[in-house]
Coordinates of C-alpha atoms and ligand atoms in Angstrom, one line a residue:
M1 CA -34.2 -15.2 9.6
K2 CA -33.3 -11.7 10.3
E3 CA -31.3 -10.3 7.6
Q4 CA -28.2 -8.6 9.0
Q5 CA -28.0 -4.8 7.9
R6 CA -24.7 -4.4 6.1
S7 CA -22.5 -1.3 6.4
Q8 CA -22.4 1.2 3.5
W9 CA -20.4 4.3 2.7
A10 CA -22.5 7.4 3.5
S11 CA -21.3 9.2 0.6
K12 CA -19.6 8.9 -2.8
L13 CA -16.9 11.3 -1.7
G14 CA -16.4 9.4 1.4
F15 CA -15.9 6.1 -0.5
V16 CA -13.5 7.8 -2.9
L17 CA -11.4 9.3 -0.3
A18 CA -11.3 6.1 1.9
A19 CA -10.3 4.0 -1.1
A20 CA -7.8 6.7 -2.2
G21 CA -6.6 6.5 1.5
S22 CA -6.0 2.8 1.0
A23 CA -4.2 3.4 -2.3
V24 CA -2.1 6.4 -1.1
G25 CA 0.5 5.0 1.5
L26 CA 4.0 4.2 2.0
G27 CA 4.1 3.0 -1.6
N28 CA 3.6 6.4 -3.0
I29 CA 5.7 8.5 -0.8
W30 CA 8.4 6.1 0.4
K31 CA 8.7 3.6 -2.5
F32 CA 7.8 5.7 -5.6
P33 CA 10.4 8.4 -5.6
G34 CA 13.1 5.7 -4.9
K35 CA 11.9 3.7 -7.9
V36 CA 11.8 6.6 -10.2
A37 CA 15.4 7.4 -9.2
A38 CA 16.4 3.8 -9.5
Y39 CA 15.0 3.1 -12.9
G40 CA 16.3 6.4 -14.4
G41 CA 13.4 9.1 -14.1
G42 CA 11.2 9.9 -16.9
A43 CA 11.1 6.4 -18.7
F44 CA 9.8 4.8 -15.5
I45 CA 7.3 7.5 -15.1
L46 CA 5.9 7.0 -18.6
C47 CA 5.6 3.2 -18.2
Y48 CA 4.0 3.7 -14.8
L49 CA 1.3 6.1 -16.2
A50 CA 0.5 3.7 -19.1
I51 CA 0.3 0.6 -16.8
V52 CA -2.0 2.4 -14.2
A53 CA -4.3 3.4 -17.1
L54 CA -4.2 0.2 -18.9
I55 CA -3.8 -2.5 -16.4
G56 CA -4.2 -1.0 -12.9
L57 CA -7.5 0.7 -13.5
P58 CA -9.3 -2.4 -15.2
V59 CA -8.1 -4.6 -12.5
M60 CA -9.4 -2.3 -9.8
L61 CA -12.8 -2.2 -11.6
A62 CA -12.9 -6.0 -11.7
E63 CA -12.3 -6.2 -7.9
L64 CA -14.9 -3.3 -7.1
S65 CA -17.5 -5.0 -9.4
I66 CA -17.1 -8.4 -7.6
G67 CA -17.5 -6.6 -4.1
R68 CA -20.5 -4.6 -5.1
A69 CA -22.3 -7.4 -6.8
T70 CA -21.9 -9.7 -3.8
Q71 CA -21.8 -7.3 -1.0
K72 CA -19.5 -9.8 0.9
N73 CA -15.9 -10.0 2.3
V74 CA -13.2 -11.2 -0.2
V75 CA -13.7 -15.1 0.6
G76 CA -17.5 -14.8 0.7
A77 CA -17.6 -12.9 -2.5
F78 CA -16.1 -15.7 -4.4
R79 CA -18.0 -18.4 -2.8
Q80 CA -21.3 -16.7 -3.7
L81 CA -20.4 -16.3 -7.3
D82 CA -18.5 -19.7 -7.7
R83 CA -17.7 -21.8 -5.0
R84 CA -14.9 -23.4 -6.6
W85 CA -13.1 -20.0 -6.8
S86 CA -13.1 -19.4 -3.0
F87 CA -9.4 -20.1 -3.1
A88 CA -8.8 -16.8 -4.9
G89 CA -10.4 -15.1 -1.8
G90 CA -8.1 -17.1 0.3
I91 CA -5.1 -15.9 -1.4
G92 CA -6.3 -12.2 -0.9
V93 CA -6.6 -12.9 3.0
V94 CA -3.4 -14.5 3.3
T95 CA -1.7 -11.7 1.4
L96 CA -3.5 -9.1 3.5
F97 CA -2.5 -10.7 6.8
V98 CA 1.2 -10.8 5.8
I99 CA 1.3 -7.3 4.5
M100 CA -0.7 -6.0 7.6
S101 CA 2.0 -7.5 9.9
Y102 CA 5.1 -5.6 8.4
Y103 CA 3.0 -2.5 7.5
S104 CA 2.6 -2.2 11.1
V105 CA 6.2 -2.3 11.8
V106 CA 7.1 0.2 9.2
G107 CA 4.2 2.4 10.4
G108 CA 5.7 2.1 13.9
W109 CA 9.1 3.4 12.4
V110 CA 7.3 6.4 11.0
L111 CA 5.6 7.1 14.4
K112 CA 8.9 7.0 15.9
Y113 CA 10.2 9.5 13.5
V114 CA 7.4 11.8 14.1
W115 CA 8.2 11.8 17.8
V116 CA 11.8 12.3 17.1
Y117 CA 10.9 15.4 15.0
L118 CA 8.5 16.7 17.7
T119 CA 11.1 16.4 20.3
G120 CA 14.0 18.1 18.7
A121 CA 15.3 16.0 15.9
D122 CA 18.3 14.7 17.7
F123 CA 20.1 12.1 15.7
G124 CA 23.3 12.1 17.6
A125 CA 26.8 12.9 16.4
G126 CA 29.2 11.5 13.8
P127 CA 29.2 12.0 9.9
D128 CA 27.0 8.7 9.7
R129 CA 24.5 9.6 12.3
Y130 CA 21.5 9.3 10.2
S131 CA 21.9 5.9 9.1
A132 CA 23.5 4.9 12.4
F133 CA 20.3 6.2 14.1
F134 CA 18.0 4.4 11.9
S135 CA 19.8 1.0 11.9
G136 CA 20.3 1.3 15.7
F137 CA 16.6 1.9 16.0
I138 CA 15.3 -0.8 13.9
S139 CA 17.7 -3.6 15.1
Q140 CA 16.7 -3.2 18.8
P141 CA 14.6 -6.0 20.0
L142 CA 11.9 -4.2 21.9
Q143 CA 11.5 -0.4 21.0
P144 CA 10.3 -0.9 17.3
L145 CA 7.7 -3.4 18.6
V146 CA 6.2 -1.0 20.9
W147 CA 5.9 1.5 18.3
A148 CA 4.3 -1.1 16.0
A149 CA 1.8 -1.9 18.7
A150 CA 0.9 1.7 19.1
F151 CA 0.3 2.0 15.2
L152 CA -1.8 -1.2 15.1
A153 CA -3.8 0.1 18.2
L154 CA -4.6 3.2 16.3
C155 CA -5.8 1.1 13.2
I156 CA -7.9 -1.0 15.5
Y157 CA -9.4 2.0 17.0
V158 CA -10.7 3.2 13.8
V159 CA -11.7 -0.1 12.3
V160 CA -13.8 -1.0 15.4
R161 CA -15.7 2.2 15.0
G162 CA -17.0 0.7 11.6
V163 CA -17.1 1.6 8.0
S164 CA -18.8 4.9 7.8
G165 CA -18.4 6.1 11.4
G166 CA -14.7 5.2 11.7
I167 CA -12.9 4.6 8.2
E168 CA -15.0 7.0 6.1
R169 CA -15.0 9.9 8.8
V170 CA -11.2 9.5 9.4
S171 CA -10.3 9.6 5.7
K172 CA -12.5 12.6 5.1
V173 CA -10.2 14.6 7.5
L174 CA -7.0 12.9 6.9
M175 CA -6.9 12.8 3.1
P176 CA -7.3 16.6 2.6
C177 CA -4.6 17.1 5.3
L178 CA -2.3 14.8 3.5
F179 CA -2.9 16.7 0.2
L180 CA -2.2 20.2 1.9
L181 CA 0.9 18.9 3.7
L182 CA 2.2 17.3 0.4
I183 CA 1.7 20.5 -1.6
A184 CA 3.4 22.5 1.2
V185 CA 6.4 20.0 1.1
A186 CA 6.5 19.9 -2.7
L187 CA 6.4 23.7 -2.9
R188 CA 9.3 24.1 -0.5
A189 CA 11.2 21.4 -2.2
V190 CA 11.0 22.8 -5.8
T191 CA 12.0 26.4 -4.8
L192 CA 15.2 25.3 -3.1
P193 CA 18.1 26.6 -5.0
G194 CA 19.4 24.0 -7.6
A195 CA 16.0 22.0 -7.6
G196 CA 15.7 22.6 -11.3
E197 CA 18.5 20.2 -12.0
G198 CA 17.0 17.6 -10.0
L199 CA 13.5 18.1 -11.6
R200 CA 15.1 17.7 -15.0
F201 CA 16.8 14.4 -13.9
L202 CA 13.4 13.3 -12.6
F203 CA 11.3 14.1 -15.7
S204 CA 13.6 13.7 -18.6
V205 CA 13.7 10.4 -20.6
Q206 CA 17.1 9.1 -21.0
P207 CA 17.7 7.1 -24.2
G208 CA 18.2 3.4 -23.4
S209 CA 16.5 3.6 -19.9
L210 CA 13.4 1.8 -21.2
T211 CA 14.2 -1.7 -20.5
G212 CA 12.3 -4.9 -19.5
D213 CA 13.4 -4.3 -15.8
T214 CA 11.8 -0.8 -16.0
L215 CA 8.5 -2.4 -17.2
V216 CA 8.5 -5.1 -14.4
G217 CA 9.3 -2.6 -11.7
A218 CA 6.7 -0.2 -12.8
L219 CA 4.0 -3.1 -12.9
G220 CA 4.9 -4.2 -9.3
Q221 CA 4.8 -0.7 -8.0
A222 CA 1.5 0.0 -9.8
F223 CA -0.3 -3.0 -8.2
F224 CA 1.0 -2.2 -4.7
S225 CA 0.4 1.5 -4.8
L226 CA -3.2 1.2 -6.3
S227 CA -4.0 -1.5 -3.5
V228 CA -5.1 -4.1 -6.1
G229 CA -4.5 -7.8 -6.1
M230 CA -5.3 -8.7 -2.6
G231 CA -9.1 -8.0 -2.5
I232 CA -9.1 -4.7 -0.6
M233 CA -11.1 -3.2 -3.4
I234 CA -13.6 -6.2 -3.2
T235 CA -14.2 -5.2 0.4
Y236 CA -14.3 -1.5 -0.1
G237 CA -16.6 -2.2 -3.2
S238 CA -18.9 -4.2 -1.1
Y239 CA -19.9 -1.1 0.8
V240 CA -20.8 1.0 -2.2
P241 CA -24.5 1.9 -2.7
K242 CA -25.8 0.3 -5.9
N243 CA -26.6 3.8 -7.5
D244 CA -22.9 4.8 -7.7
D245 CA -20.9 4.8 -10.9
L246 CA -18.0 2.5 -10.2
F247 CA -16.0 3.7 -13.2
K248 CA -15.9 7.3 -12.1
S249 CA -15.0 6.5 -8.6
A250 CA -12.2 4.1 -9.6
A251 CA -11.0 6.7 -12.1
S252 CA -10.7 9.2 -9.4
I253 CA -8.9 6.9 -7.1
C254 CA -6.4 5.9 -9.7
A255 CA -5.9 9.7 -10.6
L256 CA -5.5 10.7 -7.0
D257 CA -3.0 7.9 -6.2
T258 CA -0.9 8.8 -9.1
L259 CA -1.0 12.6 -8.3
V260 CA 0.3 11.8 -4.9
A261 CA 3.1 9.5 -6.2
L262 CA 4.1 12.3 -8.8
L263 CA 4.0 14.9 -6.2
S264 CA 6.2 12.9 -3.8
A265 CA 8.7 12.3 -6.5
A266 CA 8.7 16.0 -7.2
A267 CA 9.1 16.9 -3.6
I268 CA 11.8 14.3 -2.7
V269 CA 14.1 13.4 -5.7
P270 CA 15.3 17.0 -6.5
V271 CA 16.2 17.8 -2.9
V272 CA 18.0 14.5 -2.3
F273 CA 19.7 15.0 -5.7
V274 CA 20.8 18.5 -4.8
T275 CA 21.9 17.8 -1.4
L276 CA 23.4 14.3 -1.6
G277 CA 23.8 13.7 -5.3
Q278 CA 23.0 10.5 -7.3
E279 CA 24.3 8.4 -4.5
G280 CA 21.6 9.6 -2.1
L281 CA 19.1 8.3 -4.7
G282 CA 20.3 4.8 -4.6
M283 CA 19.4 4.0 -0.9
G284 CA 16.3 2.1 -1.7
G285 CA 14.3 1.0 1.4
G286 CA 16.1 3.3 3.9
F287 CA 15.6 6.3 1.8
A288 CA 13.0 7.9 3.8
F289 CA 14.6 7.3 7.2
M290 CA 18.3 7.9 6.3
A291 CA 18.6 10.0 3.4
L292 CA 15.8 12.5 4.1
P293 CA 16.8 13.5 7.7
E294 CA 20.3 14.4 6.4
V295 CA 18.5 16.5 3.7
F296 CA 16.3 18.1 6.1
A297 CA 19.1 18.9 8.5
K298 CA 20.9 20.7 5.5
M299 CA 18.0 22.9 4.5
P300 CA 16.7 26.0 6.2
G301 CA 13.5 25.3 8.2
G302 CA 14.4 21.6 7.8
R303 CA 13.1 20.5 11.1
L304 CA 9.7 21.7 10.4
F305 CA 9.9 20.4 7.0
G306 CA 10.9 17.1 8.4
L307 CA 8.1 17.1 10.9
F308 CA 5.7 17.8 8.1
F309 CA 7.0 15.0 6.0
F310 CA 6.9 12.4 8.6
V311 CA 3.4 13.4 9.7
L312 CA 2.4 13.0 6.0
L313 CA 4.0 9.6 5.8
F314 CA 2.1 8.6 8.9
L315 CA -1.3 9.8 7.7
A316 CA -0.6 7.9 4.4
A317 CA 0.5 4.8 6.1
L318 CA -2.4 4.8 8.7
T319 CA -5.3 5.1 6.0
S320 CA -3.7 2.2 4.1
A321 CA -3.2 0.0 7.1
I322 CA -6.8 0.6 8.1
S323 CA -8.0 -0.7 4.7
I324 CA -6.1 -3.9 5.2
L325 CA -7.3 -4.6 8.7
E326 CA -10.8 -3.8 7.5
S327 CA -10.5 -6.4 4.9
C328 CA -9.3 -9.0 7.3
T329 CA -11.8 -8.0 9.9
A330 CA -14.8 -8.2 7.4
F331 CA -13.6 -11.6 6.4
L332 CA -13.7 -12.7 10.2
I333 CA -17.0 -11.0 11.0
E334 CA -18.8 -12.5 8.2
E335 CA -17.3 -15.9 7.9
F336 CA -17.1 -16.6 11.6
H337 CA -19.9 -14.3 12.8
L338 CA -17.7 -12.4 15.2
S339 CA -18.4 -8.9 16.4
R340 CA -15.9 -6.1 15.2
L341 CA -14.2 -5.8 18.4
K342 CA -13.7 -9.5 18.8
A343 CA -12.5 -9.8 15.2
T344 CA -9.9 -7.0 15.5
G345 CA -8.8 -8.4 18.8
L346 CA -8.4 -11.8 17.6
L347 CA -6.1 -10.5 14.8
A348 CA -4.0 -8.3 17.0
L349 CA -1.7 -11.0 18.6
P350 CA -1.0 -13.1 15.5
L351 CA -0.3 -9.7 13.6
M352 CA 2.0 -8.6 16.2
L353 CA 3.9 -12.0 16.5
L354 CA 4.4 -12.1 12.7
G355 CA 5.4 -8.5 12.8
A356 CA 7.9 -9.3 15.6
G357 CA 9.5 -11.7 13.2
Y358 CA 9.8 -9.1 10.6
S359 CA 11.2 -6.5 13.2
L360 CA 13.6 -8.9 14.8
S361 CA 15.2 -9.8 11.4
Q362 CA 16.0 -6.4 10.5
A363 CA 19.4 -6.6 12.0
G364 CA 20.2 -9.1 9.4
G365 CA 23.7 -10.5 9.8
R366 CA 24.6 -8.3 12.8
G367 CA 22.2 -10.3 14.9
I368 CA 20.1 -9.3 17.8
N369 CA 20.7 -10.2 21.5
L370 CA 18.0 -10.2 23.7
P371 CA 18.8 -10.3 27.4
W372 CA 17.2 -13.8 27.6
F373 CA 18.0 -15.2 24.4
D374 CA 20.6 -14.8 21.5
F375 CA 18.7 -14.5 18.2
S376 CA 21.6 -13.8 16.2
A377 CA 22.1 -17.4 14.8
G378 CA 18.3 -18.0 14.4
F379 CA 17.7 -14.9 12.3
Q380 CA 20.9 -15.0 10.2
W381 CA 19.5 -17.9 8.2
L382 CA 16.1 -16.6 8.1
P383 CA 15.8 -13.0 6.7
M384 CA 12.2 -12.9 7.5
N385 CA 11.8 -9.2 6.4
A386 CA 13.0 -9.8 2.9
V387 CA 11.2 -13.0 2.5
M388 CA 7.7 -11.6 3.8
E389 CA 8.1 -8.5 1.2
K390 CA 9.0 -10.8 -1.6
F391 CA 6.3 -13.3 -0.9
T392 CA 3.7 -10.6 -1.0
D393 CA 5.0 -8.3 -3.7
N394 CA 6.5 -10.7 -6.2
L395 CA 4.1 -13.7 -5.6
M396 CA 0.9 -13.2 -3.8
I397 CA -0.1 -9.8 -5.3
P398 CA 0.3 -10.7 -9.0
L399 CA -1.2 -14.2 -8.3
G400 CA -4.2 -12.6 -6.6
A401 CA -4.6 -10.1 -9.5
L402 CA -4.3 -12.9 -12.0
C403 CA -7.0 -14.9 -10.3
F404 CA -9.3 -11.9 -10.0
C405 CA -8.8 -11.1 -13.8
L406 CA -9.4 -14.7 -15.0
F407 CA -12.4 -15.1 -12.6
V408 CA -14.2 -12.0 -13.9
G409 CA -13.0 -12.4 -17.6
W410 CA -13.6 -16.0 -18.1
V411 CA -15.8 -17.5 -15.3
W412 CA -18.3 -14.9 -14.0
G413 CA -18.2 -13.0 -17.3
T414 CA -17.3 -9.4 -18.3
K415 CA -20.9 -8.8 -19.2
N416 CA -22.2 -9.4 -15.7
A417 CA -19.3 -7.4 -14.2
A418 CA -19.8 -4.5 -16.6
R419 CA -23.5 -4.3 -15.8
E420 CA -22.3 -3.9 -12.0
I421 CA -20.0 -1.2 -13.0
G422 CA -22.7 1.2 -14.2
P423 CA -24.9 2.8 -11.7
Q424 CA -28.1 0.6 -11.1
G425 CA -30.8 2.0 -13.4
G426 CA -28.4 4.4 -15.0
K427 CA -26.4 4.5 -18.1
P428 CA -24.4 1.3 -18.7
F429 CA -20.7 1.4 -18.7
P430 CA -19.4 3.0 -21.9
L431 CA -16.1 1.5 -22.0
A432 CA -17.2 -2.2 -21.4
R433 CA -15.5 -3.5 -24.4
P434 CA -11.9 -2.3 -24.1
W435 CA -12.2 -3.0 -20.5
G436 CA -13.3 -6.6 -21.2
V437 CA -10.3 -6.9 -23.4
A438 CA -8.0 -5.6 -20.7
V439 CA -9.3 -8.0 -18.2
R440 CA -9.5 -11.1 -20.3
F441 CA -6.3 -10.8 -22.3
A442 CA -3.9 -8.0 -21.5
A443 CA -3.8 -8.0 -17.8
P444 CA -3.5 -11.6 -17.4
L445 CA -0.6 -11.7 -20.0
V446 CA 1.2 -8.9 -18.3
I447 CA 1.0 -10.4 -15.0
L448 CA 2.2 -13.6 -16.2
V449 CA 5.2 -11.6 -17.5
I450 CA 5.9 -10.3 -14.1
L451 CA 5.7 -13.6 -12.5
Y452 CA 8.0 -14.9 -15.1
F453 CA 10.5 -12.2 -14.7
T454 CA 10.4 -12.4 -10.8
L455 CA 10.0 -16.1 -10.2
G456 CA 11.3 -17.8 -13.4
K457 CA 14.4 -15.8 -13.5
G458 CA 15.3 -16.7 -9.9
Q459 CA 14.7 -13.4 -8.3
G460 CA 11.7 -14.5 -6.6
L461 CA 11.6 -15.7 -3.1
S462 CA 15.2 -16.4 -2.3
Ligands
LIG1 N1 -1.4 1.0 -1.5 C1 -0.6 1.2 -0.3 C2 0.6 1.9 -0.5 O1 0.9 2.5 -1.7 O2 1.4 2.1 0.4 C3 -0.2 -0.2 0.3 C4 -1.1 -1.2 0.5 C5 -2.5 -0.9 1.0 C6 -0.8 -2.4 0.1 C7 -3.2 -1.9 1.2 C8 -1.7 -3.6 0.1 C9 -2.9 -3.1 0.8 F1 -3.6 -4.2 0.9

């Protein structure tokens, strides 16, 4: 039988940038600054850094080693190592599919804002115009879906072009652009009058702000931000050539992801703090879309700054969404013997349908009236947007990460995995021992704590 030639990254840098492209996303630029602000600044940052190094990096290495050892998609990888654990891959695929559907919708919002800034940044009139503009836009029935479809089409375009010809090539151009833009935005932000006060708020550790909630918040954020717990790193690891050192690559990916998160916080928190005060920081999800345009409007050169910011957010969202779509696509290609084009085409419609549910439920209690059907009653009792986010963030991602750790730690064995982490024929992985302890004990324990806090305390899926 003819062995099918499997894709590989063309260079080590290409892989690191593509994986960092997956990790650096809306989570870093949109969610992280808001969380830092909400959990009181420095204490959250310290917790976050410790968790990335002690839990996030070990889980990422576990995933990469499974991928590279098997050279398979997330389900195929588990089936090859131990058929009984295929369900762990299944958890990954379901999570990826759900995340992709709403990531496309939020990606569509970002695309819309790039367009708004390109065409004059007109948000209408009135004191609440920025939040009114945003809620008006996301609660429309069709417009957000058109932008989501455009975003998804861009992802499909890149993924169809393949691993090194599409994803790697795009990441090598987009990631440096993203860094340059972010540095420009951060420099502009920290040189604004009064920014020092905001920076102090951001980095100072207030006594008493290190609580259990801070820890749980930092854990959830770290997994989402590093793209671990759903098998992306199994897929991306499966394209890594055998002579690469996985530890060096994983450490670079974690460092880049954390750097971008910190730079984003340094760029955003002080300006919001200075312009809108503490209240502006408490906006949570709508932060980037409601608070920031108001900030941009108040500062000199704000329109250009705003355009830069949303292009930045768009690049970050695109490279992350591509990694999610690639992982679902690899699953379909290998498990069902489809072509790349067919696999992505087959995903598009169900993704858009689920995404439509997410988008249409944005209006919440206010309800959406389509010309041919009144959705208001239907979507009042089913806040699909909140349910989908909680389902993935609070349940599926920790569950996936737990399964991956238990599998590597107790079934496949950390010795086998550690052998895979070092480059083939090169030096063995020097931190194999502490890493083994992290994967077998520390990470599962900590994940169980998150699951207890988010589900056991009743904050889970309701
Ligand atoms: N890590 C990405 C971010 O921080 O936005 C989000 C993400 C990418 C989540 C890929 C899940 C995923 F599979």
